[in-house]
XYZ file of C-alpha atoms in Angstrom:
131
model
C 12.617 -2.424 -0.608
C 9.634 -1.041 1.492
C 7.354 1.387 0.028
C 4.640 3.410 1.464
C 1.404 3.521 -0.902
C -0.893 6.519 0.174
C -4.721 5.806 -0.286
C -7.395 8.522 0.256
C -10.646 6.577 1.510
C -12.706 9.758 0.317
C -11.563 9.680 -3.259
C -9.355 6.637 -4.186
C -11.398 3.298 -4.800
C -10.292 -0.502 -5.061
C -12.429 -1.881 -7.867
C -15.418 0.338 -7.252
C -15.335 0.024 -3.692
C -13.721 2.418 -0.883
C -10.427 2.070 -0.225
C -10.644 1.998 3.448
C -8.930 -0.497 5.748
C -12.239 -2.507 6.110
C -12.081 -3.011 2.551
C -8.343 -3.972 2.060
C -8.570 -6.170 5.056
C -11.530 -7.995 3.408
C -9.724 -8.160 0.324
C -6.619 -9.682 1.736
C -8.818 -12.679 2.560
C -11.108 -12.998 -0.187
C -9.079 -11.476 -3.346
C -5.433 -10.717 -2.341
C -4.225 -9.963 -5.683
C -4.477 -6.458 -6.620
C -3.337 -4.254 -9.846
C -2.469 -0.976 -8.666
C -1.928 2.392 -10.279
C 1.392 4.120 -10.006
C 1.797 7.954 -11.383
C 5.321 7.036 -12.180
C 7.785 3.999 -12.471
C 9.004 3.028 -8.917
C 12.001 0.812 -8.638
C 9.883 -1.709 -7.189
C 10.823 -5.141 -7.345
C 9.459 -8.770 -6.765
C 9.387 -9.534 -3.138
C 9.391 -5.617 -2.060
C 6.666 -4.352 0.490
C 4.039 -2.138 0.065
C 2.609 -0.433 3.323
C -0.743 0.817 2.756
C -1.054 4.226 4.607
C -4.910 5.728 4.789
C -4.978 9.159 5.051
C -8.257 9.262 6.718
C -10.053 9.078 8.904
C -7.226 8.074 10.794
C -3.910 8.539 9.003
C -2.098 5.156 9.732
C -0.654 2.116 7.842
C -3.222 -0.589 8.243
C -2.416 -3.131 5.637
C 0.432 -4.627 3.648
C 1.336 -6.292 0.411
C 4.108 -8.123 -1.327
C 4.940 -6.757 -5.040
C 4.721 -9.626 -7.549
C 6.785 -7.948 -9.921
C 8.419 -4.596 -11.443
C 6.181 -1.980 -12.600
C 4.916 -2.015 -15.961
C 3.656 0.905 -18.626
C -0.266 1.061 -19.082
C -0.407 3.391 -22.328
C -4.441 3.218 -22.066
C -4.421 5.404 -19.047
C -2.678 8.788 -19.037
C -3.427 9.820 -15.679
C -1.475 6.723 -14.098
C 1.107 5.651 -16.841
C 2.340 2.412 -14.691
C 0.643 -0.478 -12.775
C 2.286 -2.956 -10.356
C 0.691 -6.310 -9.367
C 0.590 -7.310 -5.848
C -0.639 -9.755 -3.052
C -2.246 -8.791 0.126
C -0.640 -10.710 3.118
C -3.929 -11.639 5.063
C -2.226 -12.270 8.709
C -0.303 -9.203 8.560
C -2.902 -7.137 7.151
C -5.073 -8.089 10.166
C -2.610 -7.272 12.763
C -2.063 -3.799 11.448
C -5.738 -3.352 11.201
C -5.935 -3.918 15.062
C -2.609 -2.127 15.722
C -2.125 0.490 12.610
C 1.118 2.512 12.482
C 0.317 5.900 12.799
C 2.042 9.035 10.921
C 4.120 9.906 13.692
C 5.863 6.601 13.869
C 6.630 6.648 10.254
C 7.979 10.143 10.204
C 6.095 10.946 7.358
C 6.872 14.610 5.667
C 5.332 15.550 2.353
C 3.016 12.835 1.632
C 3.076 11.548 -2.241
C 1.327 8.817 -3.731
C 4.228 6.238 -3.309
C 7.651 6.476 -1.466
C 10.201 4.559 0.257
C 9.845 3.925 3.816
C 12.328 5.630 6.256
C 14.716 3.207 7.613
C 13.909 4.102 11.170
C 10.339 3.060 10.642
C 10.650 -0.225 9.190
C 10.848 -2.055 12.863
C 7.974 -0.969 14.002
C 5.846 -1.531 10.693
C 7.349 -5.108 10.734
C 6.740 -5.445 14.370
C 2.916 -4.574 14.480
C 2.530 -6.584 11.035
C 4.012 -9.469 12.655
C 6.870 -9.855 10.308
């Protein structure tokens, strides 16, 4: 299964750093393991892909990770009660960084924090990521 994970670089952070495409690209090479918040349990499984959609300054997917395991509960965080561990894919993230997939190619309607990738958007995501 493939998922879109929405990041707003103006308000979201990654370990205290801006959640922009430059930060995720650097992390893909230096510290690719991420532990991400989820507002609800999604039916993610090991091997699923998580495509990072940056809402600003350009609305586009410019990074990708592989899910390491099913989401798990985090009782210590009332705002984001679930977490999921992923590993950023460096080469695919580099390819997407150079040639991001825009909102029009994704056919996104209302943007939620995490949603399934539409089947018709998957070929362009895979092609641009070199997967």
